[in-house]
Structure formats: structure tokens, C-alpha cells
Amino acid sequence: MTKLIRHECKDLLRNPSIIILVMLPIFMSKIIISVMDKNGINFMLLSTWILFAQVMVGIMMTGPGLIEERESKTFDALLISPLGRGQILVAKGLTVLLFSVLSQTVVFLLNQGFASELLSVFPYMLAGGILFVEVGMIIGLKLDSSKNGSAVSSAVMVVFFLLASVYQALPDWTYPFFAALPSIEIVENLNRILNGDGPLLFESLLLPLWMTVLALWIWRTGKE
């Protein structure tokens, strides 16, 4: 499986569109946060751009990429190898997760520097990376058309990002509904840690629940 991960990394690094996906959150976060700071606006927070790296890389690399491999029969060719379907999916997921964590880490360092909070926020960066790779994998396994897969992946990515960007402007009574969404759970915990507060217990406990549910969904879909 390690050999497959190395092979996947080399293939992705040779693809210019993948490099753009990884770099886009980095450049956008630096430019927009700098502009907001100069104008005294605290709207697009660092936590939101870490989330953007999670959804951009996790969903957009995994979903369309998996569909393209299924269409070109590359995925079927891998099934002939000694690796099982589950091991292949784990290897592909871990490969994208590496790029996701890299993008998130650079976003943090570029805007926050080598701050001690990095160690505290890293578990939530990793959890968000896993969650949205799983979301992308479900899209990649459920849809059969690259065109539809790219459209659905983009729509899901935008929904997760936009909800996390605007929910704070809504009335307080709406928060319990949004707290059930993984993107909100990630942003809320990142915000509190970056502000010097501790993580939220309920929102933190929901994250492994989401990961488990999505993993079971992937396992069931992979068997179909």
C-alpha cells in the first residue's frame, strides 16, 4: 500500500491542475486576510481559510479524480493487484490527505507564523482533512460521469465553505442546527483555539461520529 501511495503522489505532482488546487487556498487566504486586516474587517477568519483548504483539496481532488479513474478503467486495473478494494481506497484517501494537510499547514504558517497554536489546531486540521476526503470519495464512488462529478463536487464544496462563512451573521437560535454540520464544527473549534480558548466538547465529539458514518458509507458503497 505504501508503494501505491508513493505512486499516487508522483502522479498528482505531475498534474498542473492538482498543484493549482493545493496552492489556491494558500494564495487566496494570504491576499484576502491581508486586505481584510488593512480595512479593519474581521470577517474571513484564518479558520475559514483552513476549512477552505480542507474542502478544496479533499473534495475536488478525491471526487472527480476517482470518477476519472473509474471511467478510464485505471481503478479496475488496480483491483487485479494483490491489494483489496478497501486498501486501494485507503491509499488514495491517504494520498489526498497528505496534500490537504500540507495546504492547511502552509495557510496557517503564512498567516499566523510559527505559532504554538499550530499544535493545538492540528488535530482539527487532520480531522477536517479526513472528513472531506471521505465526502469526496463518496461522490467519486456514487457518480459515474466526470462532468456530473465535477459539478457535484464543486457545489458541495461551495455549500460547506459558504455556510461556515456566513453562519455567524445569523440569529443565535440557528446555531444548534448549524452545529450538526462538520464544517461548522471545524471552524468553531479552530476559532476558539486561535482565540486562546479551549475546544468545544460537543462539536469535537461530533467529528469522529461524522468520520465513522462516512467511513461506513464508503465501505457499503464500495461493496455495491
Short mmCIF file of C-alpha atoms in Angstrom, two decimals:
data_model
loop_
_atom_site.label_atom_id
_atom_site.label_comp_id
_atom_site.label_asym_id
_atom_site.label_seq_id
_atom_site.Cartn_x
_atom_site.Cartn_y
_atom_site.Cartn_z
CA MET A 1 0.00 0.00 0.00
CA THR A 2 2.96 2.31 0.70
CA LYS A 3 4.17 1.78 -2.86
CA LEU A 4 0.74 2.77 -4.21
CA ILE A 5 0.74 5.94 -2.07
CA ARG A 6 4.15 6.93 -3.44
CA HIS A 7 2.95 6.24 -6.99
CA GLU A 8 -0.21 8.30 -6.42
CA CYS A 9 1.82 11.22 -5.03
CA LYS A 10 4.11 11.23 -8.07
CA ASP A 11 1.15 11.14 -10.46
CA LEU A 12 -0.60 14.00 -8.67
CA LEU A 13 2.54 16.15 -8.59
CA ARG A 14 2.83 15.80 -12.36
CA ASN A 15 -0.68 17.19 -12.80
CA PRO A 16 -0.74 21.03 -13.00
CA SER A 17 -4.43 21.20 -12.03
CA ILE A 18 -3.68 19.40 -8.77
CA ILE A 19 -0.91 21.86 -7.94
CA ILE A 20 -3.39 24.69 -8.55
CA LEU A 21 -5.95 23.08 -6.21
CA VAL A 22 -3.36 22.80 -3.44
CA MET A 23 -1.94 26.30 -3.93
CA LEU A 24 -5.23 28.20 -4.43
CA PRO A 25 -6.30 28.24 -0.76
CA ILE A 26 -2.80 29.40 0.20
CA PHE A 27 -2.75 32.40 -2.14
CA MET A 28 -6.39 33.34 -1.54
CA SER A 29 -6.02 33.20 2.24
CA LYS A 30 -2.96 35.47 2.25
CA ILE A 31 -4.41 38.03 -0.15
CA ILE A 32 -7.89 38.26 1.37
CA ILE A 33 -6.81 38.16 5.02
CA SER A 34 -4.24 40.91 4.31
CA VAL A 35 -6.89 43.08 2.63
CA MET A 36 -9.36 42.48 5.47
CA ASP A 37 -6.75 43.36 8.11
CA LYS A 38 -5.85 46.62 6.36
CA ASN A 39 -9.51 47.63 6.31
CA GLY A 40 -10.14 46.56 9.90
CA ILE A 41 -12.60 43.86 8.87
CA ASN A 42 -12.60 40.59 10.77
CA PHE A 43 -14.94 38.58 8.56
CA MET A 44 -12.96 35.96 6.67
CA LEU A 45 -11.04 34.44 9.56
CA LEU A 46 -7.98 32.21 9.36
CA SER A 47 -10.10 29.25 10.46
CA THR A 48 -12.36 29.76 7.45
CA TRP A 49 -9.41 29.56 5.07
CA ILE A 50 -8.10 26.44 6.75
CA LEU A 51 -11.56 24.98 6.13
CA PHE A 52 -11.36 26.17 2.51
CA ALA A 53 -8.13 24.20 2.08
CA GLN A 54 -9.87 21.15 3.54
CA VAL A 55 -12.89 21.25 1.25
CA MET A 56 -11.00 22.38 -1.85
CA VAL A 57 -8.30 19.71 -1.71
CA GLY A 58 -10.30 16.94 -0.04
CA ILE A 59 -13.42 17.09 -2.18
CA MET A 60 -12.12 18.41 -5.51
CA MET A 61 -9.12 16.08 -5.67
CA THR A 62 -10.86 12.93 -4.47
CA GLY A 63 -14.29 13.06 -6.15
CA PRO A 64 -13.51 13.94 -9.79
CA GLY A 65 -10.18 12.08 -9.63
CA LEU A 66 -11.82 8.82 -8.56
CA ILE A 67 -14.52 9.14 -11.23
CA GLU A 68 -11.89 9.72 -13.94
CA GLU A 69 -10.01 6.60 -12.83
CA ARG A 70 -13.18 4.55 -12.94
CA GLU A 71 -14.03 5.88 -16.42
CA SER A 72 -10.55 5.15 -17.77
CA LYS A 73 -10.56 1.70 -16.11
CA THR A 74 -7.40 2.59 -14.16
CA PHE A 75 -9.19 1.74 -10.93
CA ASP A 76 -10.23 -1.66 -12.32
CA ALA A 77 -6.60 -2.37 -13.24
CA LEU A 78 -5.58 -1.77 -9.62
CA LEU A 79 -8.11 -4.36 -8.48
CA ILE A 80 -6.02 -7.02 -10.24
CA SER A 81 -3.13 -6.22 -7.90
CA PRO A 82 -2.71 -8.03 -4.54
CA LEU A 83 -4.33 -5.04 -2.81
CA GLY A 84 -8.03 -5.27 -1.98
CA ARG A 85 -10.59 -2.62 -2.87
CA GLY A 86 -10.53 -1.25 0.68
CA GLN A 87 -6.73 -0.94 0.71
CA ILE A 88 -6.78 0.86 -2.64
CA LEU A 89 -9.35 3.36 -1.40
CA VAL A 90 -7.40 3.92 1.83
CA ALA A 91 -4.18 4.51 -0.14
CA LYS A 92 -5.90 7.03 -2.42
CA GLY A 93 -7.52 8.75 0.55
CA LEU A 94 -4.26 8.99 2.46
CA THR A 95 -2.53 10.46 -0.59
CA VAL A 96 -5.08 13.27 -0.87
CA LEU A 97 -4.98 13.74 2.90
CA LEU A 98 -1.22 14.45 2.70
CA PHE A 99 -1.87 17.23 0.18
CA SER A 100 -4.76 18.55 2.29
CA VAL A 101 -2.68 18.75 5.46
CA LEU A 102 0.16 20.37 3.52
CA SER A 103 -2.14 23.06 2.12
CA GLN A 104 -3.74 23.73 5.52
CA THR A 105 -0.38 23.93 7.27
CA VAL A 106 1.01 26.43 4.75
CA VAL A 107 -2.17 28.53 5.09
CA PHE A 108 -1.63 28.63 8.85
CA LEU A 109 2.10 29.38 8.70
CA LEU A 110 1.73 32.03 6.02
CA ASN A 111 -0.87 33.96 8.01
CA GLN A 112 -0.01 33.12 11.62
CA GLY A 113 3.69 32.26 11.53
CA PHE A 114 5.29 29.56 13.65
CA ALA A 115 2.81 30.00 16.47
CA SER A 116 2.35 27.47 19.27
CA GLU A 117 -1.35 27.19 18.40
CA LEU A 118 -0.39 25.05 15.41
CA LEU A 119 -0.02 22.00 17.66
CA SER A 120 -3.45 22.65 19.21
CA VAL A 121 -5.27 23.16 15.91
CA PHE A 122 -3.53 20.32 14.08
CA PRO A 123 -5.94 17.58 15.31
CA TYR A 124 -8.83 19.59 13.83
CA MET A 125 -6.90 20.18 10.62
CA LEU A 126 -6.35 16.44 10.38
CA ALA A 127 -9.97 15.62 11.27
CA GLY A 128 -11.31 18.08 8.69
CA GLY A 129 -8.92 16.71 6.10
CA ILE A 130 -10.16 13.17 6.69
CA LEU A 131 -13.83 14.20 6.69
CA PHE A 132 -13.76 15.99 3.37
CA VAL A 133 -11.62 13.34 1.70
CA GLU A 134 -14.37 10.92 2.75
CA VAL A 135 -17.02 13.24 1.28
CA GLY A 136 -15.07 13.39 -1.98
CA MET A 137 -14.69 9.62 -2.01
CA ILE A 138 -18.44 9.11 -1.66
CA ILE A 139 -19.02 11.43 -4.62
CA GLY A 140 -16.37 9.57 -6.60
CA LEU A 141 -17.97 6.19 -5.89
CA LYS A 142 -21.58 7.24 -6.35
CA LEU A 143 -21.36 9.19 -9.63
CA ASP A 144 -20.32 7.74 -12.97
CA SER A 145 -19.76 10.86 -15.09
CA SER A 146 -16.75 13.17 -14.77
CA LYS A 147 -18.88 16.13 -15.80
CA ASN A 148 -21.51 15.42 -13.13
CA GLY A 149 -18.84 14.57 -10.60
CA SER A 150 -17.05 17.89 -11.03
CA ALA A 151 -20.33 19.81 -10.81
CA VAL A 152 -21.50 17.99 -7.67
CA SER A 153 -18.06 18.24 -6.04
CA SER A 154 -17.94 21.99 -6.70
CA ALA A 155 -21.46 22.50 -5.36
CA VAL A 156 -20.81 20.51 -2.18
CA MET A 157 -17.52 22.33 -1.62
CA VAL A 158 -19.14 25.75 -2.03
CA VAL A 159 -22.01 24.86 0.33
CA PHE A 160 -19.66 23.73 3.10
CA PHE A 161 -17.47 26.81 2.69
CA LEU A 162 -20.28 29.37 2.41
CA LEU A 163 -22.17 28.03 5.42
CA ALA A 164 -19.05 28.32 7.55
CA SER A 165 -18.51 31.86 6.26
CA VAL A 166 -21.98 33.27 6.97
CA TYR A 167 -23.47 31.33 9.89
CA GLN A 168 -22.11 33.80 12.47
CA ALA A 169 -24.18 36.57 10.90
CA LEU A 170 -27.41 34.62 11.51
CA PRO A 171 -29.52 34.75 14.72
CA ASP A 172 -28.11 32.85 17.70
CA TRP A 173 -31.06 30.45 17.83
CA THR A 174 -29.97 28.96 14.47
CA TYR A 175 -26.59 27.80 15.80
CA PRO A 176 -27.74 24.37 17.13
CA PHE A 177 -28.87 23.49 13.60
CA PHE A 178 -25.55 24.54 12.05
CA ALA A 179 -23.53 22.85 14.81
CA ALA A 180 -24.52 19.49 13.35
CA LEU A 181 -22.53 20.26 10.19
CA PRO A 182 -18.86 19.19 10.11
CA SER A 183 -17.66 22.44 8.52
CA ILE A 184 -19.15 24.46 11.39
CA GLU A 185 -17.69 22.11 13.98
CA ILE A 186 -14.23 22.53 12.45
CA VAL A 187 -14.45 26.33 12.22
CA GLU A 188 -15.87 26.76 15.73
CA ASN A 189 -13.10 24.71 17.32
CA LEU A 190 -10.38 26.39 15.28
CA ASN A 191 -11.75 29.81 16.20
CA ARG A 192 -11.78 29.05 19.92
CA ILE A 193 -8.26 27.64 19.92
CA LEU A 194 -6.87 30.56 17.90
CA ASN A 195 -8.60 32.97 20.31
CA GLY A 196 -6.95 31.30 23.30
CA ASP A 197 -9.99 29.31 24.46
CA GLY A 198 -10.37 25.57 24.70
CA PRO A 199 -12.15 23.41 22.11
CA LEU A 200 -15.88 22.76 22.31
CA LEU A 201 -16.74 19.33 23.71
CA PHE A 202 -19.99 18.65 21.81
CA GLU A 203 -18.67 19.86 18.46
CA SER A 204 -15.45 17.89 18.98
CA LEU A 205 -17.31 14.66 19.76
CA LEU A 206 -19.41 15.00 16.61
CA LEU A 207 -16.33 14.95 14.37
CA PRO A 208 -15.33 11.28 14.98
CA LEU A 209 -19.01 10.37 14.67
CA TRP A 210 -19.09 12.00 11.22
CA MET A 211 -15.88 10.22 10.22
CA THR A 212 -17.29 6.86 11.30
CA VAL A 213 -20.61 7.36 9.49
CA LEU A 214 -18.86 8.44 6.28
CA ALA A 215 -16.38 5.55 6.51
CA LEU A 216 -19.26 3.06 6.84
CA TRP A 217 -21.00 4.71 3.86
CA ILE A 218 -17.82 4.34 1.78
CA TRP A 219 -17.45 0.71 2.84
CA ARG A 220 -21.04 -0.06 1.90
CA THR A 221 -20.79 1.84 -1.41
CA GLY A 222 -17.55 0.07 -2.29
CA LYS A 223 -19.27 -3.29 -1.91
CA GLU A 224 -22.12 -2.41 -4.26
#
